[in-house]
PDB file of C-alpha atoms in Angstrom:
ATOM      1  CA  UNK A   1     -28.873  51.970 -50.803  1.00 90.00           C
ATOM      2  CA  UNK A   2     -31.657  52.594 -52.314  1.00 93.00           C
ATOM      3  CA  UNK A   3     -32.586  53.327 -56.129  1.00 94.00           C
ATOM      4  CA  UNK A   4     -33.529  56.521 -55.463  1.00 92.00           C
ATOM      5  CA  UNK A   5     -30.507  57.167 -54.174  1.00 92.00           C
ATOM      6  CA  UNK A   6     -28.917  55.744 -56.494  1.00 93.00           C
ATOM      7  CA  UNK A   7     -30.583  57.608 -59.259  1.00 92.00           C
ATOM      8  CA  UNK A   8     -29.172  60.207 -57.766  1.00 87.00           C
ATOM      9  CA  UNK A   9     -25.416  59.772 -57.277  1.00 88.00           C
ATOM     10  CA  UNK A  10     -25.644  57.970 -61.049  1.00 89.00           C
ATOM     11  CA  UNK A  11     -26.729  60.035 -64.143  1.00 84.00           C
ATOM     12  CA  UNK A  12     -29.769  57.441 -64.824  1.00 94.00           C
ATOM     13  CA  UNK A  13     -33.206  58.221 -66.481  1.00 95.00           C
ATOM     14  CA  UNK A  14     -36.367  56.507 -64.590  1.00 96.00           C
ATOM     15  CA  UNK A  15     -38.323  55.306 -68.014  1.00 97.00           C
ATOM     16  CA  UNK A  16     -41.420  53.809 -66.195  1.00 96.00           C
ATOM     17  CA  UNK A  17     -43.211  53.964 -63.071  1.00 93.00           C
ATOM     18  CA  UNK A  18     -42.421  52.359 -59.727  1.00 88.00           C
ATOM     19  CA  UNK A  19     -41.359  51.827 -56.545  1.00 87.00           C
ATOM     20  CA  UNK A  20     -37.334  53.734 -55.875  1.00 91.00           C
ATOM     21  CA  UNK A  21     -37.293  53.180 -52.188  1.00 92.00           C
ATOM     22  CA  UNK A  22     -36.871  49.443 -52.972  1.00 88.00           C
ATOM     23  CA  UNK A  23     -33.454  48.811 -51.261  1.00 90.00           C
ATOM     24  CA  UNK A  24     -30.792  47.144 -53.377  1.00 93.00           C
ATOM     25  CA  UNK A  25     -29.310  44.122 -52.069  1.00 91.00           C
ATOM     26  CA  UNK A  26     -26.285  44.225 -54.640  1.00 91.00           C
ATOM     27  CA  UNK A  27     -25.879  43.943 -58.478  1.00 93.00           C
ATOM     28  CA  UNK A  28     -25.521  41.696 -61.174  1.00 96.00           C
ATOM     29  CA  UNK A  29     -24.012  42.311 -64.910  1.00 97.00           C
ATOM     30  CA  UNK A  30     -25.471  39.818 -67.683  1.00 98.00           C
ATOM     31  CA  UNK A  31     -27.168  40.233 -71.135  1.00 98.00           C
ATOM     32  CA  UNK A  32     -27.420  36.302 -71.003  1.00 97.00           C
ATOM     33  CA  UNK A  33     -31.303  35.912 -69.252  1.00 98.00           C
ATOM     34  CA  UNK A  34     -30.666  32.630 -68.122  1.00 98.00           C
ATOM     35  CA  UNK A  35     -27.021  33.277 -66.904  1.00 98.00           C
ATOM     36  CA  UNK A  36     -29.405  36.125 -64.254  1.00 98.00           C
ATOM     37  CA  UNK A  37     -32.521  33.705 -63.803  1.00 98.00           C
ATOM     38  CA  UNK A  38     -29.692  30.979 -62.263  1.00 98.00           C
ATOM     39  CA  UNK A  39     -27.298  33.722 -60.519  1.00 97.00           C
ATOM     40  CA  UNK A  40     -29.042  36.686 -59.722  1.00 97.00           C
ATOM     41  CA  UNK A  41     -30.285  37.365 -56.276  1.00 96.00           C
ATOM     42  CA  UNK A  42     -33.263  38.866 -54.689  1.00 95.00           C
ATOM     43  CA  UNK A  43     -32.742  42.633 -54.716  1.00 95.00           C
ATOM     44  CA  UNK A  44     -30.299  42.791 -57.107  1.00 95.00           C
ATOM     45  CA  UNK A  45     -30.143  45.787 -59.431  1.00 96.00           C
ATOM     46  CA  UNK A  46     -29.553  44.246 -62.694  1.00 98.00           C
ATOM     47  CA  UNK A  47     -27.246  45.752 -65.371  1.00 98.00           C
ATOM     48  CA  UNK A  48     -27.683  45.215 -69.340  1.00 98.00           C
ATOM     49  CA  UNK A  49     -28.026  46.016 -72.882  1.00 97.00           C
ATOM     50  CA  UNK A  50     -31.242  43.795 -73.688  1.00 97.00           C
ATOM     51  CA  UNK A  51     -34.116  45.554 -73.945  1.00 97.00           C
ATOM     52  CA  UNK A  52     -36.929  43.463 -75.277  1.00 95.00           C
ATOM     53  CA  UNK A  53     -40.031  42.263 -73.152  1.00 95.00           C
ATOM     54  CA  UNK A  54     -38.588  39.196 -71.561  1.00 96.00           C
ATOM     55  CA  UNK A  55     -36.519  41.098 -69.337  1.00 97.00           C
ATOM     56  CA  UNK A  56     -38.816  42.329 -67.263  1.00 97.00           C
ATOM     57  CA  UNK A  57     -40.445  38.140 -66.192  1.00 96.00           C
ATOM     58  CA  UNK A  58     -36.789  37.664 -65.221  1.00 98.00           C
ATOM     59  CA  UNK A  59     -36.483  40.408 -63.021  1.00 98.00           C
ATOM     60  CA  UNK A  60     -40.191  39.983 -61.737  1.00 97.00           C
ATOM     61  CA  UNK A  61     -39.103  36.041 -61.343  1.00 97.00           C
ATOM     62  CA  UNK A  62     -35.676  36.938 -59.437  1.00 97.00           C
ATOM     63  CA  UNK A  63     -37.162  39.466 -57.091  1.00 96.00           C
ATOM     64  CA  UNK A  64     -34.885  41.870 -58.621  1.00 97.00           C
ATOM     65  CA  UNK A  65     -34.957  45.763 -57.624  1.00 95.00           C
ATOM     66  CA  UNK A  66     -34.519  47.380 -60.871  1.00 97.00           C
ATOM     67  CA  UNK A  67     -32.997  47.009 -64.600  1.00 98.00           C
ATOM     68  CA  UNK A  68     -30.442  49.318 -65.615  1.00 98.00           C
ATOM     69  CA  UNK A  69     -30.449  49.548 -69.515  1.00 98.00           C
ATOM     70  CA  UNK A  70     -26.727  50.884 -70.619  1.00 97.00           C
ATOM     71  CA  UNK A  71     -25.439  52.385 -74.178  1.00 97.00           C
ATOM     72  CA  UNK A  72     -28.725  54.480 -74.062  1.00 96.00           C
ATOM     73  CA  UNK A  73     -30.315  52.034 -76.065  1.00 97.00           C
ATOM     74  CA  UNK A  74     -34.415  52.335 -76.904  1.00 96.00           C
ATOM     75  CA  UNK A  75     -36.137  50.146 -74.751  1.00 97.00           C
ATOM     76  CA  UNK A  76     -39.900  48.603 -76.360  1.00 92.00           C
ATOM     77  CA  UNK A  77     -42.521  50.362 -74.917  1.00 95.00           C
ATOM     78  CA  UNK A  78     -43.985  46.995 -73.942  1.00 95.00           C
ATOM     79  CA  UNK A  79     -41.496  45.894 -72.069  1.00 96.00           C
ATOM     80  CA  UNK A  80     -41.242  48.998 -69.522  1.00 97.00           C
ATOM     81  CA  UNK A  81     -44.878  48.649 -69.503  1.00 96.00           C
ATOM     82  CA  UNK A  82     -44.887  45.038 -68.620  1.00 95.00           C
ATOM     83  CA  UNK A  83     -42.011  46.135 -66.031  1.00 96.00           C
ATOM     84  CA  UNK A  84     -44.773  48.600 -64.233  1.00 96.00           C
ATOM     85  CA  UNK A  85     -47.344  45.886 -64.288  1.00 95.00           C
ATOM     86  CA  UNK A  86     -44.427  43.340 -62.123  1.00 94.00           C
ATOM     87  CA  UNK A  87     -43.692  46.374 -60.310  1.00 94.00           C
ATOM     88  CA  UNK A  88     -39.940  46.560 -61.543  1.00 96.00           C
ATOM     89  CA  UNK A  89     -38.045  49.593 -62.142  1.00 97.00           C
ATOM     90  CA  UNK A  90     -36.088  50.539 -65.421  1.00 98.00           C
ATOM     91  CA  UNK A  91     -33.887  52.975 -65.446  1.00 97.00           C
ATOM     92  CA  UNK A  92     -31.286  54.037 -68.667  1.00 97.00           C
ATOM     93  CA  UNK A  93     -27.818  55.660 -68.978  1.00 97.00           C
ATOM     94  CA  UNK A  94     -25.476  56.792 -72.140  1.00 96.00           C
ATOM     95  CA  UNK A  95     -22.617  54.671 -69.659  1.00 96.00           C
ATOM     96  CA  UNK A  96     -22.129  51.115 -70.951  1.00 96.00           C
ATOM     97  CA  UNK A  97     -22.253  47.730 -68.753  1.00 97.00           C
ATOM     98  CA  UNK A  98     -18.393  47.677 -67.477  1.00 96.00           C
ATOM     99  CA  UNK A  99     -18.140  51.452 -66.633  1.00 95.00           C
ATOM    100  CA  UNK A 100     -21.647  51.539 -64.913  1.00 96.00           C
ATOM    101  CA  UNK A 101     -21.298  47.943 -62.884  1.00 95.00           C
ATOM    102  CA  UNK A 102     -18.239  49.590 -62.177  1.00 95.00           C
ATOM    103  CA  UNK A 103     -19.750  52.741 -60.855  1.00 94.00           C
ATOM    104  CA  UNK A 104     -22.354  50.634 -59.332  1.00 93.00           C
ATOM    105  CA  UNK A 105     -20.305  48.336 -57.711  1.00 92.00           C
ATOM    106  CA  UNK A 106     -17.828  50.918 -55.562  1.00 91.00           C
ATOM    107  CA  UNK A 107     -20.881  52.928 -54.759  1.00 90.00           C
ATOM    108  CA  UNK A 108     -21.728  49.639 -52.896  1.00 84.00           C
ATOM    109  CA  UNK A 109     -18.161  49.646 -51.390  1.00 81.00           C
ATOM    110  CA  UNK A 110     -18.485  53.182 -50.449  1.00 79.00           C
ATOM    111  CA  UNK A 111     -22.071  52.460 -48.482  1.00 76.00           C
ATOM    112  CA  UNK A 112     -21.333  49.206 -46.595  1.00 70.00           C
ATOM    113  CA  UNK A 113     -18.040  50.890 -45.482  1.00 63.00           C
ATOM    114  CA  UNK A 114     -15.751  48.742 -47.624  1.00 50.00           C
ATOM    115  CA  UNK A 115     -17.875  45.354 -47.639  1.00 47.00           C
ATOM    116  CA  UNK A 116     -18.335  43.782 -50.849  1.00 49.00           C
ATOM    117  CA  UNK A 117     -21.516  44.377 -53.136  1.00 52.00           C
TER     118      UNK A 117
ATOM    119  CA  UNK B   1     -54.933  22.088 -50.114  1.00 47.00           C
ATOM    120  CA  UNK B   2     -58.243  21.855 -51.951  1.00 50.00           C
ATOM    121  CA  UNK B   3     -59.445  20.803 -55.237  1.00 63.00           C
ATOM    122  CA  UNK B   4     -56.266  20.501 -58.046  1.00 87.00           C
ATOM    123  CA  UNK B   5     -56.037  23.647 -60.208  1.00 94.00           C
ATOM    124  CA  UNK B   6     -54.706  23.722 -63.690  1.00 95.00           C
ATOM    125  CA  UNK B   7     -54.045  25.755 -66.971  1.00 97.00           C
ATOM    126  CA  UNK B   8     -53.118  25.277 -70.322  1.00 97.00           C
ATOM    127  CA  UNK B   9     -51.316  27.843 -72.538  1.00 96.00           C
ATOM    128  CA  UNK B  10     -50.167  27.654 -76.161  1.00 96.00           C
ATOM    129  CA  UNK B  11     -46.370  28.423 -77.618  1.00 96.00           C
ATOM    130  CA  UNK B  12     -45.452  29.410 -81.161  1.00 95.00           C
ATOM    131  CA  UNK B  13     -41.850  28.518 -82.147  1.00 95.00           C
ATOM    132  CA  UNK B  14     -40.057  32.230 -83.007  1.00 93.00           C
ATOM    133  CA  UNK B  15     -42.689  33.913 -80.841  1.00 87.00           C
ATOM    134  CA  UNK B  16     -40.951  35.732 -77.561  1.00 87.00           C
ATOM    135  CA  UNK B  17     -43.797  37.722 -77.004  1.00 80.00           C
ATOM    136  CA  UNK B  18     -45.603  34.637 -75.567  1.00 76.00           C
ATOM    137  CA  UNK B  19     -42.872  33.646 -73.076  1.00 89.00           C
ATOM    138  CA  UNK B  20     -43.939  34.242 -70.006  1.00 92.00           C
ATOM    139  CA  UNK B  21     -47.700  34.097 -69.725  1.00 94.00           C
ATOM    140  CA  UNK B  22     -48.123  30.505 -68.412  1.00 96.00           C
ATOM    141  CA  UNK B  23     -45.117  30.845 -66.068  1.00 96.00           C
ATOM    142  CA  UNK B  24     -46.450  34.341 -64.967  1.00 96.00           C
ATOM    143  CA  UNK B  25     -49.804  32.710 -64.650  1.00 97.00           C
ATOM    144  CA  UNK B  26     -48.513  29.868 -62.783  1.00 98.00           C
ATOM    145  CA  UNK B  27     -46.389  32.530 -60.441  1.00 97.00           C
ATOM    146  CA  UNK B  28     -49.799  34.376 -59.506  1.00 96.00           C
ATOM    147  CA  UNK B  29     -51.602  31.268 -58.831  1.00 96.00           C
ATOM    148  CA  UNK B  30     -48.894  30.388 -56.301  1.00 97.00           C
ATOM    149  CA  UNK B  31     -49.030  33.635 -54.560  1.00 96.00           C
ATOM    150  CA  UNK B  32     -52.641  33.515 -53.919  1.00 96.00           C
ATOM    151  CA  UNK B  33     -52.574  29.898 -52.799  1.00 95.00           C
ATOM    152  CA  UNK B  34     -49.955  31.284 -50.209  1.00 95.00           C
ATOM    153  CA  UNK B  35     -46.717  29.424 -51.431  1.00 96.00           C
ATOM    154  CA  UNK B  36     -43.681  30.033 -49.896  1.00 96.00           C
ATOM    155  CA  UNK B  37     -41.483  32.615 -51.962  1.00 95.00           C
ATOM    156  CA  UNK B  38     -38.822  30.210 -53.073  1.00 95.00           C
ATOM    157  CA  UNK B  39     -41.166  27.638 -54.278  1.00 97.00           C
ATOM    158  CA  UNK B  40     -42.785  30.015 -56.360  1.00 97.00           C
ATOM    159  CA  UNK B  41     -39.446  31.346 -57.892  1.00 97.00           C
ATOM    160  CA  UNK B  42     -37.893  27.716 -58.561  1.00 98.00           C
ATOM    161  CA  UNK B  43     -41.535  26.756 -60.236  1.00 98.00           C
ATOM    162  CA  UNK B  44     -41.516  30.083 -62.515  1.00 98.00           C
ATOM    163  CA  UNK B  45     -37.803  29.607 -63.244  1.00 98.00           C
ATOM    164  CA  UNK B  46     -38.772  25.562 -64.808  1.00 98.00           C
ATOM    165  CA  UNK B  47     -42.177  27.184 -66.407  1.00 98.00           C
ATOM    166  CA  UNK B  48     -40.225  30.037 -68.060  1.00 98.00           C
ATOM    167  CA  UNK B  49     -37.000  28.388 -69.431  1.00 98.00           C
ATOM    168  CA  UNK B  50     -39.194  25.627 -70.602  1.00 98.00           C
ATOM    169  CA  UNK B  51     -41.690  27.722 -72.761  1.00 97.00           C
ATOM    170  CA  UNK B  52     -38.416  29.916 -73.833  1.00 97.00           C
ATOM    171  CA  UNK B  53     -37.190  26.046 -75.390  1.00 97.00           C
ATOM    172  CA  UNK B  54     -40.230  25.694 -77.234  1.00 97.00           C
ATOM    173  CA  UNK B  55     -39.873  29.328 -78.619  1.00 96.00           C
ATOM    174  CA  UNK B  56     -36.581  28.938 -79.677  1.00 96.00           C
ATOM    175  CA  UNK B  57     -36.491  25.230 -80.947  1.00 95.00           C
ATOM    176  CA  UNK B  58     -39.664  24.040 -82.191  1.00 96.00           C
ATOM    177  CA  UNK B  59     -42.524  25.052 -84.119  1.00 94.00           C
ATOM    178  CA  UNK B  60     -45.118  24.529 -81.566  1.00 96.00           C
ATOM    179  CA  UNK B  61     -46.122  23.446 -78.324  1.00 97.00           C
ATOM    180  CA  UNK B  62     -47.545  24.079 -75.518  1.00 97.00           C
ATOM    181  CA  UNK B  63     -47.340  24.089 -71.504  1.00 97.00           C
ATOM    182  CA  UNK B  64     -49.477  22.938 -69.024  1.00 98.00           C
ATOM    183  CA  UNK B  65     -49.399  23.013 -64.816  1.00 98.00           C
ATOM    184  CA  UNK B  66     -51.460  20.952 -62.161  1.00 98.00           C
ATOM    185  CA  UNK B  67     -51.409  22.358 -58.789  1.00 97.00           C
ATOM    186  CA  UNK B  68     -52.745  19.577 -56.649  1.00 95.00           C
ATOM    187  CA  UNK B  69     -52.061  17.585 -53.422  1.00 93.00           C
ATOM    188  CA  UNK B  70     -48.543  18.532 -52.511  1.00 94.00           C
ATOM    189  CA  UNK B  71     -47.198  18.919 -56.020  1.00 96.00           C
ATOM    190  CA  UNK B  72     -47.100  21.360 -59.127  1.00 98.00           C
ATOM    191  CA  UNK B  73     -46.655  19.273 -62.143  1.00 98.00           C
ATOM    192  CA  UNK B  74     -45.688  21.057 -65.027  1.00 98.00           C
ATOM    193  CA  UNK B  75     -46.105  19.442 -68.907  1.00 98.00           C
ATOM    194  CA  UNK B  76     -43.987  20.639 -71.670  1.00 98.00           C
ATOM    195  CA  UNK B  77     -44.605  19.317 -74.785  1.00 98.00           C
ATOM    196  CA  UNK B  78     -43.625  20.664 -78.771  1.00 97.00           C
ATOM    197  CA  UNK B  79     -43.935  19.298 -82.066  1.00 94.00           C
ATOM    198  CA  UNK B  80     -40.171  19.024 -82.998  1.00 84.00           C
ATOM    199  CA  UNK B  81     -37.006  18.603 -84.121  1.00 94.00           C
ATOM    200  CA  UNK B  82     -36.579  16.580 -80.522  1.00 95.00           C
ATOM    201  CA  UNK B  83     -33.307  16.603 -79.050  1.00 95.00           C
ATOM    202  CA  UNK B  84     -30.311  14.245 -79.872  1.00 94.00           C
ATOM    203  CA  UNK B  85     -28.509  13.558 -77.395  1.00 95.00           C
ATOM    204  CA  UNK B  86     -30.301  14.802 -73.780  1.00 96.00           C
ATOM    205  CA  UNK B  87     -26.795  13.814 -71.834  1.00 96.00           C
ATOM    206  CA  UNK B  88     -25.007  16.288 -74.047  1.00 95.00           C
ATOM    207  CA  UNK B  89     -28.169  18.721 -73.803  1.00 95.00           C
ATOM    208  CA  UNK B  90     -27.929  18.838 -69.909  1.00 96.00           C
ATOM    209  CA  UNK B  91     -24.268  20.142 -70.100  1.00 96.00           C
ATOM    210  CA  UNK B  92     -24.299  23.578 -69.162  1.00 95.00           C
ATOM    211  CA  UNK B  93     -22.891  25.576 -71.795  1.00 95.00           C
ATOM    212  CA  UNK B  94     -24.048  23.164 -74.649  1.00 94.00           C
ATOM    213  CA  UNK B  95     -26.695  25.003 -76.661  1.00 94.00           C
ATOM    214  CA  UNK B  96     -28.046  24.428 -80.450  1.00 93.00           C
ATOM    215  CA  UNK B  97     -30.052  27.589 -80.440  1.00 94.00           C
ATOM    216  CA  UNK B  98     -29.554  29.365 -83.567  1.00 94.00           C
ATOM    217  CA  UNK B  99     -28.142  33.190 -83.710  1.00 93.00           C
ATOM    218  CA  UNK B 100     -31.664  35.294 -83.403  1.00 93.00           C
ATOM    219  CA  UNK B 101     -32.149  33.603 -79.983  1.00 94.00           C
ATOM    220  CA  UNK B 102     -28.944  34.473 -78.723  1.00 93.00           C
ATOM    221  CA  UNK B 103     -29.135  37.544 -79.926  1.00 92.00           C
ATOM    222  CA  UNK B 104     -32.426  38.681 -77.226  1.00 93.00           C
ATOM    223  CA  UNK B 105     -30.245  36.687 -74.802  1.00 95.00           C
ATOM    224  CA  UNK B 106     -31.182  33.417 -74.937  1.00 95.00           C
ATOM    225  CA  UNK B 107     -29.766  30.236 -76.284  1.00 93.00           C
ATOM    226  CA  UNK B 108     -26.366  30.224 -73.653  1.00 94.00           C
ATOM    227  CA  UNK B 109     -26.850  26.295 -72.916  1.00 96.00           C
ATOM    228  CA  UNK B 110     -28.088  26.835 -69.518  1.00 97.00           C
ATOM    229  CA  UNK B 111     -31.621  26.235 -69.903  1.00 97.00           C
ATOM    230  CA  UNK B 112     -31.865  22.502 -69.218  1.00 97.00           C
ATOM    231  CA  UNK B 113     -29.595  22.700 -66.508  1.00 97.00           C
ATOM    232  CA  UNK B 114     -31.528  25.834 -64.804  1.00 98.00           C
ATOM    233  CA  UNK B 115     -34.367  23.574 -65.018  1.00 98.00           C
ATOM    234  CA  UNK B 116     -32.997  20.515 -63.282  1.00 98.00           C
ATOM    235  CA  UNK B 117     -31.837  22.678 -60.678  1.00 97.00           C
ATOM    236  CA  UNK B 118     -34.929  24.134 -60.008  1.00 98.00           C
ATOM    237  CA  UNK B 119     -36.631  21.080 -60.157  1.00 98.00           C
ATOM    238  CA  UNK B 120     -37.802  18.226 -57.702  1.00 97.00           C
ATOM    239  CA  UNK B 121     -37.681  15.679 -60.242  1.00 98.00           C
ATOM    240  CA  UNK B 122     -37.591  16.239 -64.301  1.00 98.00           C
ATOM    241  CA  UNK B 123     -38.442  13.891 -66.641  1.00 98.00           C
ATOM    242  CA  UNK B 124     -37.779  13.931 -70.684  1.00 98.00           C
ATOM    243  CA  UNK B 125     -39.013  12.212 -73.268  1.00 97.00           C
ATOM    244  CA  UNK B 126     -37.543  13.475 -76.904  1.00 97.00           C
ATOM    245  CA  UNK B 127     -37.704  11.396 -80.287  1.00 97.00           C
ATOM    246  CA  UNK B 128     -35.523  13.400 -82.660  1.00 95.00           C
ATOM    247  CA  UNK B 129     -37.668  14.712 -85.827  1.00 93.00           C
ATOM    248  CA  UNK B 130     -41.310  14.011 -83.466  1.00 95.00           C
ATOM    249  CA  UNK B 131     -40.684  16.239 -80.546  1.00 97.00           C
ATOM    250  CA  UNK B 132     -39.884  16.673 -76.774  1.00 98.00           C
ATOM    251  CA  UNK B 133     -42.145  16.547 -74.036  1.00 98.00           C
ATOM    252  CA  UNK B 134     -40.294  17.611 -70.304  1.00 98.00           C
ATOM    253  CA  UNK B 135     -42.219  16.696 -67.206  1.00 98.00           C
ATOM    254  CA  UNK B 136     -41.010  19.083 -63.885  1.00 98.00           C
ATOM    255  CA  UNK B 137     -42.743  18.257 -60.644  1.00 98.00           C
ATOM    256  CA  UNK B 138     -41.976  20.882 -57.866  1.00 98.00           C
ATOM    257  CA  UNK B 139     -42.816  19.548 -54.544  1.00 96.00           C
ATOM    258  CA  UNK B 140     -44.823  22.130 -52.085  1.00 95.00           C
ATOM    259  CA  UNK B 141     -42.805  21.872 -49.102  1.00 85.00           C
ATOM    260  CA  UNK B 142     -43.472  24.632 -46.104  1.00 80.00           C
ATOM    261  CA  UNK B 143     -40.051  25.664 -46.083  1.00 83.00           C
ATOM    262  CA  UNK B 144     -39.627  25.948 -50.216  1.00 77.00           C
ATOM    263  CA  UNK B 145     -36.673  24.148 -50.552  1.00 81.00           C
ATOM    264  CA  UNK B 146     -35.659  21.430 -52.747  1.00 81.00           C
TER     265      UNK B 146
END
């Protein structure tokens, strides 16, 4: 899956520019940065409430594919723009963390046929 | 590998708006020298929980990295309040970070640990009240592992 699919099977808002045929390896629920810098995995869509600049080294340092930002909460300007310049995606929905990892997560079921995301 | 290369970049205690920019330096340097992914990853990971210590615990400091030969050497060094008891620091979970960190995300008592996980070898050196300075060497193996 992809998160342009994604995007489009999830009510999400793209808030910067960047690549959505990245495919997503699996995802990963934390709003603990160093909990995602030691667990997350390349690929990983990740799924949180934080929204200030740091985020976006994390997900550049992890290889991740994208943030989702839950509880449509505003997300600094600098860090989506720091986002573009590592070439991550952010994306935001009204959902919060356990109903959209959820969502997220059975989606993944769904597209590997019952494997585990 | 040719001559060394190095930078040096200063940290302000309470400032998260500098985390980042030496480790992010430090990342692009890699790239362009042709590192191997993983490398690259495990030497940002040291770089950037190290300058987010600074930021949360001490006033000042700074970081420093030496590519050269067949090693990155990274220098961490701050101007206080030191650190205790570094057994107790290195537990995961154990953390001293005050709310405000916590509250952007940080201060969950894994930062030490992340780093010695990450690391080839660490070395620290604290004197409570003077300051901490952490030495991380990450080998440059073709493969990237540890």
């Amino acid at each position: 899956m992809t998160i342009y699919e994604l995007i489009g099977k999830l009510e999400l808002s793209l808030k910067n520019k960047g690549c959505t045929d990245t495919p997503i390896t699996g995802c990963y629920a934390s709003d603990m940065l160093s909990d995602v810098l030691a667990n997350g995995k390349e690929g990983n869509l990740w799924i949180t409430r934080q929204t200030h600049p740091n985020i976006a080294a994390v997900a550049a340092i992890k290889g991740l594919s994208g943030i989702i930002v839950t509880g449509n909460k505003d997300i600094d300007p600098e860090t989506l723009e720091k986002a573009e310049s590592e070439g991550i995606v952010i994306l935001s929905t009204g959902l919060q963390t356990c109903e959209t990892a959820g969502i997220v997560y059975n989606l993944f079921l769904t597209d590997k046929g019952g494997g585990k995301a | 590998m040719g001559a060394g290369k190095s930078d040096y970049f200063p940290l302000k205690g309470g400032d998260f708006s500098d985390a980042g920019v030496g480790s992010k330096c430090l990342r692009s340097e890699l790239a362009e020298m042709g590192v191997p992914g993983e490398t690259i990853r495990r030497a940002a990971i040291c770089a950037f929980e190290a300058e987010i210590n600074v930021i949360i615990h001490a006033v000042a400091g700074s970081l420093n990295y030496r590519i050269e030969g067949d090693e990155i050497k990274i220098t961490v060094t701050d101007m206080g309040p030191g650190i205790e008891d570094i057994g107790l620091a290195m537990k995961e979970g154990y953390t001293t970070a005050p709310d405000w960190a916590r509250e952007f995300g940080w201060g969950s008592g894994m930062g030490l640990p992340n780093i010695k996980k990450n690391a080839d070898a660490l070395q620290i050196d604290s004197v409570p009240g003077e300051g901490t300075t952490l030495e991380i060497i990450i080998n440059l193996r073709a493969d990237g592992q540890k």
